[in-house]
XYZ file of C-alpha atoms in Angstrom:
693
model
C 1.063 -11.842 -42.035
C 2.127 -13.358 -38.704
C -1.297 -12.889 -37.163
C -3.084 -14.135 -40.253
C -1.140 -17.380 -39.914
C -1.992 -17.587 -36.192
C -5.702 -17.002 -36.933
C -5.675 -19.746 -39.561
C -4.066 -22.154 -37.095
C -6.611 -21.312 -34.367
C -9.446 -21.681 -36.882
C -8.198 -25.147 -37.836
C -8.085 -26.258 -34.205
C -11.518 -24.741 -33.483
C -12.995 -26.607 -36.449
C -11.779 -29.814 -34.835
C -13.597 -28.853 -31.626
C -10.444 -27.919 -29.699
C -9.341 -24.780 -27.862
C -5.748 -26.050 -27.640
C -3.160 -26.656 -30.324
C -1.657 -30.050 -31.097
C 2.055 -30.568 -31.734
C 1.808 -29.955 -35.466
C -0.151 -26.747 -34.962
C 2.234 -25.614 -32.227
C 5.165 -26.153 -34.581
C 3.461 -24.068 -37.257
C 2.543 -21.293 -34.806
C 6.078 -21.059 -33.427
C 7.550 -21.143 -36.930
C 5.341 -18.171 -37.824
C 7.101 -16.174 -35.120
C 10.601 -17.457 -35.905
C 10.926 -20.109 -33.181
C 11.837 -23.774 -33.538
C 9.841 -26.440 -31.704
C 12.338 -29.173 -30.843
C 10.844 -32.541 -31.728
C 12.624 -34.534 -29.019
C 11.664 -34.620 -25.361
C 13.418 -32.188 -23.081
C 13.141 -34.742 -20.302
C 15.103 -37.296 -22.345
C 18.061 -34.950 -22.800
C 20.656 -33.806 -20.282
C 19.590 -30.586 -18.549
C 20.802 -27.382 -20.152
C 22.992 -24.927 -18.314
C 20.139 -22.442 -18.530
C 16.496 -23.281 -19.079
C 14.215 -20.337 -19.815
C 10.460 -19.987 -19.510
C 8.759 -17.493 -21.823
C 4.986 -17.045 -21.699
C 2.074 -15.041 -22.989
C -0.968 -15.149 -20.743
C -4.317 -13.435 -21.153
C -4.998 -12.342 -17.586
C -8.385 -11.226 -16.316
C -7.076 -7.945 -14.956
C -4.294 -6.890 -17.336
C -5.135 -8.598 -20.608
C -2.122 -10.022 -22.408
C 0.990 -10.232 -20.248
C 4.451 -11.246 -21.445
C 6.635 -12.947 -18.860
C 10.062 -14.566 -18.879
C 12.405 -16.066 -16.346
C 13.777 -19.299 -14.948
C 12.548 -22.395 -16.746
C 12.697 -26.137 -16.392
C 12.581 -27.409 -12.812
C 13.472 -23.944 -11.522
C 10.137 -22.666 -12.805
C 8.417 -24.856 -10.214
C 9.978 -22.940 -7.332
C 7.886 -20.422 -5.414
C 8.742 -16.898 -6.567
C 8.648 -15.724 -2.954
C 12.015 -17.488 -2.524
C 13.600 -14.830 -4.736
C 14.095 -11.085 -4.600
C 11.894 -9.026 -6.901
C 12.499 -9.496 -10.620
C 14.945 -12.365 -10.079
C 12.768 -15.403 -10.846
C 10.548 -13.832 -13.532
C 9.576 -10.467 -14.953
C 6.164 -9.443 -16.280
C 4.828 -6.601 -18.433
C 1.500 -5.792 -20.063
C 1.905 -6.420 -23.786
C 0.354 -3.048 -24.607
C 2.837 -1.167 -22.408
C 6.138 -2.667 -23.458
C 8.280 -3.345 -26.501
C 11.114 -5.773 -27.169
C 13.946 -3.514 -25.988
C 12.039 -2.451 -22.882
C 11.205 -6.032 -21.966
C 14.799 -7.127 -22.565
C 15.909 -4.474 -20.055
C 13.508 -6.031 -17.564
C 14.674 -9.559 -18.364
C 18.308 -8.622 -17.696
C 17.388 -8.405 -13.985
C 16.562 -12.118 -13.812
C 18.840 -14.890 -12.614
C 18.201 -16.665 -15.908
C 19.731 -13.824 -17.907
C 22.593 -13.401 -15.444
C 23.444 -17.089 -15.871
C 23.357 -16.675 -19.663
C 25.670 -13.661 -19.370
C 28.186 -15.554 -17.196
C 28.254 -18.474 -19.647
C 28.770 -16.102 -22.581
C 31.619 -14.401 -20.721
C 33.219 -17.735 -19.799
C 33.040 -19.082 -23.355
C 33.930 -15.757 -25.037
C 30.603 -15.720 -26.870
C 28.359 -12.760 -27.637
C 25.417 -12.156 -25.338
C 22.166 -13.595 -26.702
C 20.468 -10.162 -26.559
C 19.644 -10.010 -30.281
C 17.980 -13.447 -30.201
C 16.011 -12.632 -27.092
C 14.897 -9.215 -28.339
C 13.748 -10.717 -31.643
C 11.804 -13.406 -29.764
C 10.149 -10.855 -27.467
C 9.291 -8.647 -30.449
C 7.563 -11.463 -32.342
C 5.690 -12.642 -29.269
C 4.468 -9.116 -28.601
C 3.338 -8.868 -32.221
C 1.381 -12.094 -31.801
C -0.118 -10.835 -28.534
C -1.270 -7.537 -30.015
C -3.009 -9.329 -32.850
C -4.940 -11.554 -30.438
C -5.988 -9.070 -27.749
C -9.389 -9.319 -26.016
C -10.224 -5.735 -26.963
C -9.078 -5.954 -30.591
C -12.233 -5.861 -32.781
C -10.319 -7.534 -35.615
C -9.383 -10.563 -33.501
C -11.330 -13.649 -34.533
C -9.709 -15.502 -31.636
C -8.081 -14.448 -28.387
C -4.832 -16.066 -27.342
C -5.424 -17.370 -23.823
C -1.992 -18.798 -23.011
C 1.223 -19.670 -24.809
C 3.698 -21.385 -22.505
C 7.227 -22.100 -23.741
C 9.219 -24.086 -21.179
C 11.982 -24.925 -21.416
C 13.500 -22.635 -24.037
C 17.214 -23.082 -24.666
C 19.718 -20.709 -26.233
C 21.948 -21.898 -29.060
C 22.448 -20.842 -32.654
C 18.691 -20.302 -32.511
C 16.222 -20.286 -29.652
C 14.821 -23.781 -29.318
C 11.493 -24.480 -27.627
C 11.409 -27.966 -26.128
C 7.887 -27.976 -24.694
C 5.045 -25.695 -25.742
C 1.367 -25.379 -24.856
C -1.213 -23.040 -26.333
C -4.843 -22.252 -25.542
C -7.195 -19.833 -27.300
C -10.860 -18.840 -27.179
C -13.473 -16.654 -28.809
C -13.353 -12.936 -27.930
C -15.387 -12.165 -24.771
C -18.020 -9.438 -24.531
C -16.833 -6.336 -22.706
C -18.375 -3.551 -20.641
C -19.332 -0.308 -22.308
C -17.005 2.593 -21.670
C -18.065 4.911 -18.861
C -18.456 8.626 -19.692
C -15.356 9.487 -17.670
C -15.678 13.202 -18.422
C -18.666 13.298 -16.045
C -16.289 12.803 -13.120
C -15.939 16.580 -13.424
C -19.566 16.848 -12.250
C -18.858 14.440 -9.394
C -15.904 16.348 -7.948
C -16.946 19.926 -8.838
C -20.754 19.808 -8.572
C -22.721 23.005 -9.106
C -25.699 21.286 -7.453
C -26.047 18.384 -5.016
C -29.093 16.323 -4.121
C -29.341 13.940 -1.152
C -31.793 11.128 -0.646
C -32.009 9.305 2.691
C -31.809 12.272 5.097
C -33.756 11.745 8.321
C -35.758 14.689 9.572
C -35.531 13.518 13.194
C -32.422 11.352 13.663
C -28.689 11.761 12.984
C -28.510 8.963 10.393
C -25.800 8.717 7.698
C -27.795 10.948 5.346
C -28.151 13.636 8.023
C -24.433 13.433 8.916
C -23.572 13.842 5.237
C -25.867 16.881 5.070
C -24.160 18.407 8.116
C -20.699 17.698 6.648
C -21.689 19.354 3.377
C -22.779 22.451 5.258
C -19.741 22.296 7.566
C -17.392 22.183 4.588
C -18.941 25.376 3.251
C -21.151 24.038 0.469
C -24.032 26.465 -0.036
C -27.480 25.395 1.193
C -28.979 27.116 -1.836
C -27.202 24.645 -4.130
C -28.468 21.596 -2.209
C -31.761 19.742 -2.486
C -33.090 16.946 -0.263
C -35.362 14.388 -1.920
C -37.835 13.501 0.827
C -41.614 13.333 0.603
C -43.636 15.130 3.254
C -40.968 17.687 4.241
C -40.365 21.225 3.035
C -36.916 21.701 4.560
C -34.366 20.001 6.833
C -31.608 22.030 8.505
C -32.509 24.929 6.225
C -32.150 22.907 3.006
C -35.201 22.681 0.771
C -36.899 19.333 0.156
C -38.741 18.039 -2.923
C -41.077 15.051 -3.228
C -39.152 13.034 -5.825
C -36.586 13.085 -8.610
C -39.308 14.085 -11.055
C -40.033 17.161 -8.935
C -36.512 18.554 -9.354
C -36.367 21.974 -10.994
C -33.344 21.008 -13.101
C -30.758 18.299 -13.630
C -28.470 17.697 -10.644
C -24.716 17.421 -11.055
C -24.539 14.991 -8.114
C -27.024 12.845 -6.215
C -25.903 11.264 -2.923
C -27.858 8.085 -2.148
C -27.905 7.141 1.553
C -30.946 4.851 1.685
C -31.177 1.227 2.847
C -29.596 -1.280 0.466
C -32.873 -2.933 -0.548
C -34.216 0.445 -1.729
C -31.264 1.075 -4.020
C -32.320 -1.223 -6.874
C -35.583 0.529 -7.690
C -34.052 3.945 -7.061
C -31.235 3.335 -9.538
C -33.771 2.326 -12.178
C -35.633 5.573 -11.498
C -32.411 7.576 -11.754
C -31.642 6.026 -15.122
C -35.215 6.437 -16.375
C -35.596 10.100 -15.358
C -32.067 11.091 -16.452
C -32.303 13.622 -13.631
C -28.655 13.563 -12.539
C -25.184 13.474 -14.074
C -23.399 11.572 -11.290
C -24.483 9.416 -8.355
C -22.788 8.444 -5.102
C -24.032 5.101 -3.731
C -23.297 5.027 0.005
C -25.085 1.761 1.025
C -23.211 -1.492 1.516
C -24.533 -5.059 1.075
C -24.610 -4.631 -2.709
C -22.327 -7.451 -3.773
C -20.367 -8.131 -0.581
C -22.505 -11.089 0.475
C -23.325 -14.230 -1.471
C -27.030 -13.417 -1.330
C -26.563 -9.946 -2.821
C -24.133 -10.791 -5.614
C -26.663 -11.807 -8.247
C -28.983 -8.784 -7.820
C -25.930 -6.487 -7.567
C -24.611 -7.913 -10.846
C -27.996 -7.210 -12.443
C -27.865 -3.663 -11.140
C -24.373 -3.166 -12.605
C -25.580 -4.528 -15.958
C -28.472 -2.032 -16.068
C -26.135 0.843 -15.220
C -23.727 -0.340 -17.897
C -26.512 -0.543 -20.490
C -27.480 3.066 -19.732
C -24.035 4.182 -20.906
C -25.088 3.173 -24.415
C -27.801 5.835 -24.479
C -27.420 9.350 -25.839
C -25.418 11.392 -23.360
C -23.926 8.286 -21.776
C -26.309 8.137 -18.812
C -25.292 8.911 -15.231
C -22.059 7.669 -13.683
C -22.160 5.878 -10.313
C -19.533 5.925 -7.563
C -19.769 2.969 -5.167
C -21.700 1.126 -3.895
C -20.420 0.598 -0.330
C -18.863 4.023 -0.635
C -17.691 6.367 2.131
C -18.133 9.333 -0.170
C -15.988 12.160 -1.522
C -13.965 15.013 -0.121
C -13.324 17.613 -2.815
C -11.570 20.680 -1.483
C -11.521 22.353 -4.934
C -15.204 21.445 -5.307
C -15.928 22.885 -1.864
C -17.627 19.869 -0.320
C -17.146 16.963 2.090
C -19.702 14.135 1.805
C -18.022 11.583 4.049
C -20.365 10.221 6.691
C -17.653 10.628 9.361
C -18.538 13.688 11.476
C -16.064 16.534 11.040
C -15.425 16.552 14.804
C -13.969 13.046 14.472
C -11.811 13.801 11.429
C -11.035 17.491 10.924
C -9.252 18.295 7.682
C -7.061 21.354 8.319
C -5.060 22.648 5.387
C -1.474 21.413 5.631
C -0.167 22.396 2.184
C -0.004 25.791 0.466
C -1.552 24.018 -2.529
C -3.547 20.817 -2.244
C -2.195 19.068 -5.321
C -2.687 15.373 -4.621
C -5.480 12.801 -4.905
C -6.278 9.727 -2.819
C -8.435 6.995 -4.351
C -9.435 3.981 -2.288
C -11.822 1.072 -2.366
C -11.857 1.209 1.415
C -13.089 4.392 3.037
C -11.584 3.322 6.368
C -8.158 3.146 4.694
C -8.385 6.846 3.858
C -9.761 7.754 7.281
C -6.885 6.122 9.149
C -4.257 7.497 6.770
C -5.522 11.048 7.179
C -5.997 10.718 10.929
C -2.420 9.525 11.392
C -0.757 11.854 8.888
C -2.804 14.956 7.999
C 0.232 16.277 6.057
C -0.761 13.925 3.224
C -3.520 16.538 2.710
C -5.013 15.500 -0.670
C -7.145 17.934 -2.613
C -9.506 15.092 -3.517
C -10.332 11.892 -1.621
C -12.722 9.459 -3.284
C -13.932 6.072 -2.043
C -14.664 3.706 -4.933
C -16.290 0.927 -2.936
C -17.509 -1.955 -5.094
C -16.840 -0.325 -8.465
C -20.417 -1.074 -9.515
C -19.767 1.422 -12.307
C -16.734 3.713 -12.033
C -13.479 1.771 -11.717
C -9.897 2.373 -10.680
C -8.987 2.729 -14.347
C -11.718 5.316 -14.922
C -10.687 7.428 -11.956
C -6.981 7.349 -12.708
C -7.641 8.052 -16.394
C -9.468 11.227 -15.372
C -6.946 12.466 -12.815
C -3.998 11.650 -15.108
C -5.100 14.580 -17.251
C -5.854 17.085 -14.460
C -2.963 19.594 -14.722
C -3.036 20.797 -11.115
C -2.575 17.264 -9.711
C 1.010 16.177 -8.967
C 0.691 12.998 -6.887
C -1.930 10.260 -6.733
C -2.204 7.649 -3.972
C -4.365 4.581 -4.544
C -5.528 1.658 -2.412
C -6.626 -1.299 -4.563
C -8.415 -4.459 -3.490
C -9.262 -5.785 -6.933
C -10.011 -4.910 -10.536
C -12.978 -5.458 -12.786
C -12.227 -7.452 -15.942
C -9.434 -5.785 -17.941
C -9.549 -2.720 -15.700
C -6.066 -3.529 -14.449
C -4.878 -2.834 -17.994
C -6.824 0.435 -18.132
C -5.305 1.273 -14.745
C -1.764 0.464 -15.897
C -2.255 2.593 -19.021
C -3.488 5.439 -16.819
C -0.431 5.019 -14.576
C 1.788 5.357 -17.635
C -0.186 8.380 -18.836
C 0.109 9.984 -15.390
C 3.872 9.494 -15.375
C 4.239 10.870 -18.903
C 2.280 13.907 -17.703
C 4.762 14.461 -14.882
C 2.762 12.963 -12.017
C 3.712 10.314 -9.462
C 1.413 7.412 -8.642
C 1.749 5.479 -5.354
C -0.221 2.227 -5.114
C -0.894 -0.303 -2.386
C -2.775 -3.496 -3.178
C -4.233 -5.721 -0.480
C -4.972 -9.438 -0.702
C -1.379 -10.733 -0.907
C -2.024 -13.985 0.941
C -4.800 -16.548 0.756
C -6.486 -15.205 3.938
C -5.990 -11.666 2.643
C -7.684 -12.490 -0.635
C -10.623 -13.954 1.276
C -10.863 -10.762 3.307
C -10.962 -8.680 0.156
C -13.790 -10.769 -1.306
C -15.792 -10.350 1.867
C -15.465 -6.589 1.812
C -15.892 -5.309 -1.726
C -16.803 -8.276 -3.884
C -13.559 -7.825 -5.838
C -11.292 -10.535 -7.157
C -7.696 -9.794 -6.266
C -5.060 -10.833 -8.792
C -1.686 -12.361 -7.972
C 0.524 -9.926 -6.048
C 3.682 -10.604 -8.093
C 1.853 -10.047 -11.369
C 0.169 -6.909 -10.041
C 3.343 -5.353 -8.706
C 5.422 -6.192 -11.776
C 2.932 -4.841 -14.313
C 2.012 -1.701 -12.365
C 5.626 -0.930 -11.443
C 6.685 -1.401 -15.068
C 3.954 1.075 -16.025
C 5.647 3.618 -13.740
C 3.874 3.407 -10.371
C 5.589 3.335 -6.977
C 4.221 0.155 -5.390
C 4.047 0.051 -1.582
C 4.557 -3.158 0.393
C 2.305 -2.296 3.343
C 0.274 0.497 4.945
C 3.259 2.247 6.521
C 5.206 2.164 3.262
C 2.198 3.603 1.444
C 2.063 6.503 3.921
C 5.799 7.088 3.542
C 5.836 6.978 -0.260
C 2.687 9.048 -0.763
C 3.994 11.635 1.688
C 7.498 11.831 0.216
C 6.125 11.992 -3.329
C 4.037 15.010 -2.413
C 6.786 16.698 -0.398
C 9.551 16.268 -3.002
C 7.638 16.529 -6.276
C 9.204 19.876 -7.222
C 12.736 18.766 -6.337
C 15.234 17.801 -9.037
C 16.498 14.213 -9.190
C 19.725 13.807 -11.146
C 21.191 10.617 -9.743
C 21.487 8.127 -6.903
C 24.296 9.591 -4.748
C 23.311 10.169 -1.132
C 24.733 12.390 1.566
C 24.019 11.309 5.176
C 24.496 13.516 8.250
C 23.734 13.007 11.944
C 25.037 13.704 15.402
C 24.185 10.107 16.357
C 26.613 7.498 15.082
C 24.003 4.735 14.862
C 21.770 6.997 12.781
C 24.466 7.956 10.253
C 25.416 4.300 9.813
C 21.747 3.289 9.693
C 21.178 5.652 6.777
C 24.090 4.088 4.889
C 22.707 0.622 5.662
C 19.296 1.527 4.167
C 20.316 2.579 0.651
C 19.417 -0.667 -1.144
C 16.068 -2.150 -2.143
C 15.382 -5.353 -4.064
C 15.444 -3.505 -7.369
C 17.608 -0.421 -6.851
C 20.554 0.919 -4.884
C 21.830 4.347 -4.022
C 25.463 4.963 -3.160
C 27.207 7.231 -0.716
C 28.525 10.174 -2.752
C 32.272 10.889 -2.635
C 32.699 14.406 -1.279
C 34.612 16.865 -3.449
C 37.830 18.377 -2.006
C 36.145 21.785 -1.825
C 33.325 20.312 0.248
C 35.772 18.601 2.589
C 37.550 21.924 3.142
C 34.252 23.714 3.788
C 33.173 21.061 6.302
C 36.490 21.270 8.107
C 36.028 25.023 8.463
C 32.517 24.544 9.896
C 33.804 21.983 12.397
C 36.615 24.292 13.505
C 34.182 27.183 13.961
C 31.896 24.943 16.055
C 34.853 23.466 17.997
C 34.027 19.988 16.765
C 37.147 19.417 14.640
C 38.877 17.286 17.277
C 35.823 15.040 17.567
C 34.617 14.590 13.997
C 36.173 13.048 10.898
C 34.925 14.444 7.587
C 33.411 11.686 5.506
C 30.078 10.487 4.119
C 28.136 9.411 6.144
C 29.266 11.920 8.745
C 28.698 11.649 12.499
C 28.963 15.257 13.709
C 28.706 14.445 17.424
C 25.875 15.236 19.873
C 27.652 18.525 20.674
C 26.633 19.964 17.292
C 23.929 22.630 17.486
C 21.117 23.398 15.019
C 23.299 25.681 12.935
C 26.067 23.088 12.621
C 23.633 20.474 11.348
C 22.218 22.812 8.733
C 25.489 24.396 7.582
C 26.861 20.904 6.947
C 23.615 19.937 5.206
C 23.890 22.873 2.818
C 27.555 22.124 2.129
C 26.537 18.583 1.129
C 23.763 19.955 -1.084
C 26.199 22.214 -2.939
C 28.473 19.263 -3.753
C 28.016 18.088 -7.361
C 28.668 14.503 -6.236
C 25.599 14.521 -3.961
C 22.065 14.139 -5.365
C 20.059 14.036 -2.123
C 20.649 14.514 1.606
C 19.235 12.818 4.692
C 20.015 14.710 7.888
C 19.391 13.515 11.408
C 18.279 16.600 13.375
C 19.099 15.009 16.754
C 16.245 16.422 18.843
C 17.490 14.862 22.101
C 20.987 16.408 21.790
C 21.562 19.115 24.451
C 22.744 21.649 21.855
C 19.662 21.384 19.636
C 16.687 23.699 20.173
C 13.990 21.026 19.954
C 11.650 21.594 22.905
C 8.490 23.660 23.038
C 9.872 25.159 26.231
C 13.178 24.524 28.005
C 13.108 24.915 31.787
C 16.852 24.302 32.072
C 17.739 26.942 29.450
C 14.789 29.344 29.062
C 14.450 30.581 25.487
C 16.646 27.758 24.132
C 13.668 26.225 22.355
C 11.598 26.169 19.154
C 10.851 29.885 19.399
C 14.553 30.755 19.160
C 15.379 32.207 15.691
C 18.429 29.901 15.686
C 16.287 26.768 16.039
C 16.052 24.220 13.253
C 12.347 25.029 12.837
C 13.366 28.568 11.791
C 16.612 27.802 9.938
C 15.792 24.703 7.900
C 12.747 25.729 5.777
C 14.658 28.480 3.882
C 17.423 25.973 3.103
C 14.868 23.528 1.722
C 13.258 26.253 -0.398
C 16.479 27.554 -1.955
C 17.996 24.167 -2.824
C 16.694 22.126 -5.761
C 17.954 18.802 -4.391
C 15.817 16.663 -2.051
C 16.379 16.947 1.693
C 14.936 14.563 4.285
C 14.973 15.665 7.911
C 14.921 12.997 10.634
C 13.368 13.833 14.022
C 13.873 10.575 15.918
C 12.350 11.111 19.339
C 9.160 10.691 21.334
C 6.149 12.928 21.932
C 8.309 15.728 23.347
C 9.493 16.362 19.786
C 6.161 16.164 17.956
C 6.011 19.961 17.896
C 9.441 20.195 16.258
C 8.448 17.717 13.545
C 5.079 19.410 13.002
C 6.672 22.868 12.851
C 8.964 21.723 10.057
C 6.315 19.762 8.172
C 3.922 22.711 8.299
C 6.562 24.688 6.385
C 7.043 22.051 3.684
C 10.099 20.266 5.077
C 9.962 16.509 4.436
C 10.354 14.941 7.873
C 10.494 11.325 9.021
C 10.645 10.097 12.595
C 13.086 7.261 11.884
C 16.312 7.378 9.838
C 15.996 3.919 8.256
C 12.359 4.505 7.309
C 13.105 7.912 5.819
C 16.118 6.679 3.856
C 14.272 3.638 2.512
C 11.415 5.852 1.349
C 13.891 8.158 -0.383
C 15.560 5.217 -2.142
C 12.221 3.939 -3.469
C 11.226 7.448 -4.485
C 14.441 8.230 -6.358
C 14.239 4.887 -8.171
C 10.734 5.787 -9.349
C 11.695 9.328 -10.359
C 14.667 8.132 -12.419
C 12.469 5.518 -14.092
C 9.858 8.208 -14.789
C 12.558 10.276 -16.510
C 13.354 7.266 -18.709
C 9.668 6.720 -19.558
C 9.204 10.341 -20.562
C 12.401 10.320 -22.636
C 11.280 7.142 -24.412
C 7.864 8.677 -25.094
C 9.460 11.806 -26.562
C 11.746 9.730 -28.771
C 8.836 7.612 -29.989
C 6.844 10.710 -30.955
C 9.750 12.299 -32.890
């Protein structure tokens, strides 16, 4: 009934040639959702103790978004002046409900001011009013969604500011815009991503017979990664074979349909080739390597035409081929047994660093993946895919596919921008991934005006507002990184600790360096979450005292959390104390500084001063710590804070699955963000189970 009334009001305004509502229509619309439009002017009245702003906005990336926060003059302040979630909170209308959004809103300064006033005046909190308002607004939003086939009109924006709390919520100023539903893209046949990442046959076009061009490098990488020559075909007229791989004259000369075609021709040859690919229906999936297909002003119109033709092909029987790229580095699929990146293997070897490669990295920028893997090969994803311009396949498509792949545990994603409404598809896929027990780590570039310009110049993507992006994607369940280093840290820790149990936010901190122990304690808060130092149980205190006596450290060390165990502590002392912390029911996770520079720690590849007192010693941390990590369900972070002399110690631990950071503050901050996300994921899964019962 509510949405029927809204449609009638929009229809009345449209008949008058308007896409906005007048005051009378606004009053009727708000009345239909239980709100009162105050007839006086808010500016003519004394300011309220708390002015709220509540909005529905139809965003290009995420569709309908509900937001709420500070109103009145405060709403004019730059959100960057506030910590996260303090000025306003945002959520995609299709991924929240009234109670969930109220929980978000309680983080804002606006709600905290309302709560203090209620406490001062001995009044009940306005939670019931706010929840009812959010529920009705969400109902209105869902009835006017861009993708709703029953929507005669799409709500573009409904801005309520200020809103004041009294016996009823009163709206003092309101504005509303609407429009006709836009046309959307056809759905991509996402199931064909299976052919892209596990191809039984691969074709390549653009391989030089005489030079080491990109096509030839890709061919060599395919062979170097172990993909069988017998399953490859080169499309090149006038040749019978190149590097032992057979050649055919054209797509029409193929003996059968290819699972994957890699296109490495010049950009101006792509347009006609894509038309031929669609016409012949000779392949299931296509990888478009060339750039200059939408990055420059000159190429944007023909690239848009190309995307439209690819999109139209998805309406045919069978869905037509899917296209990855353009401006695409390629794909590394360890389970699929191939590497199609055009970076020679000698420049970026990919040694196995995990017993099971159970993560995925998706990126619009191939260089982003290259540098991440070069700097930290322990990220070691099973799949690495460069999306490039998203001419066809999008972030939402890719994440939708991998959300359902059982063997995948963690997914890391670099985003520059979304196609229309693909941010919503992406957020839904984030939520689906989390419900399925996965962790999703996301970094989005283009946070400043110059950054946005850089994004446009690279992949022809339009980057949305960073606050909106982070709020919506984080609310969906993703771990959102602030920068490249944070992305590395969070993606790494998510993969290293996925199988560990997270029961709470109580930290244990251990080090032989006083600054490090204190630094861990100083790093337990983020803008949106805080851990606390766990209070050690009496039994743990007694156990620690016994360890210190046995190691002759009792006169030097006071038992507490965080604990500074003195540079005289050896490897065994560090790890015995670590395990005692882990066995304490008041401790949920441990960060331990392994003090590589301490004289008593076996941290060198070879010690000239004390021969044999090194990494090869069975009493070294590299030998003692991995079994402790394996037999304890709680997370453990090891800190190896030292220079190149101690790279081997860190690598030796990481190779055995120990989560190691080279800086105590960085490791602790990553753990805090990770535990926040894991606890939120528990809540999402519990809510999903309750909703299905």
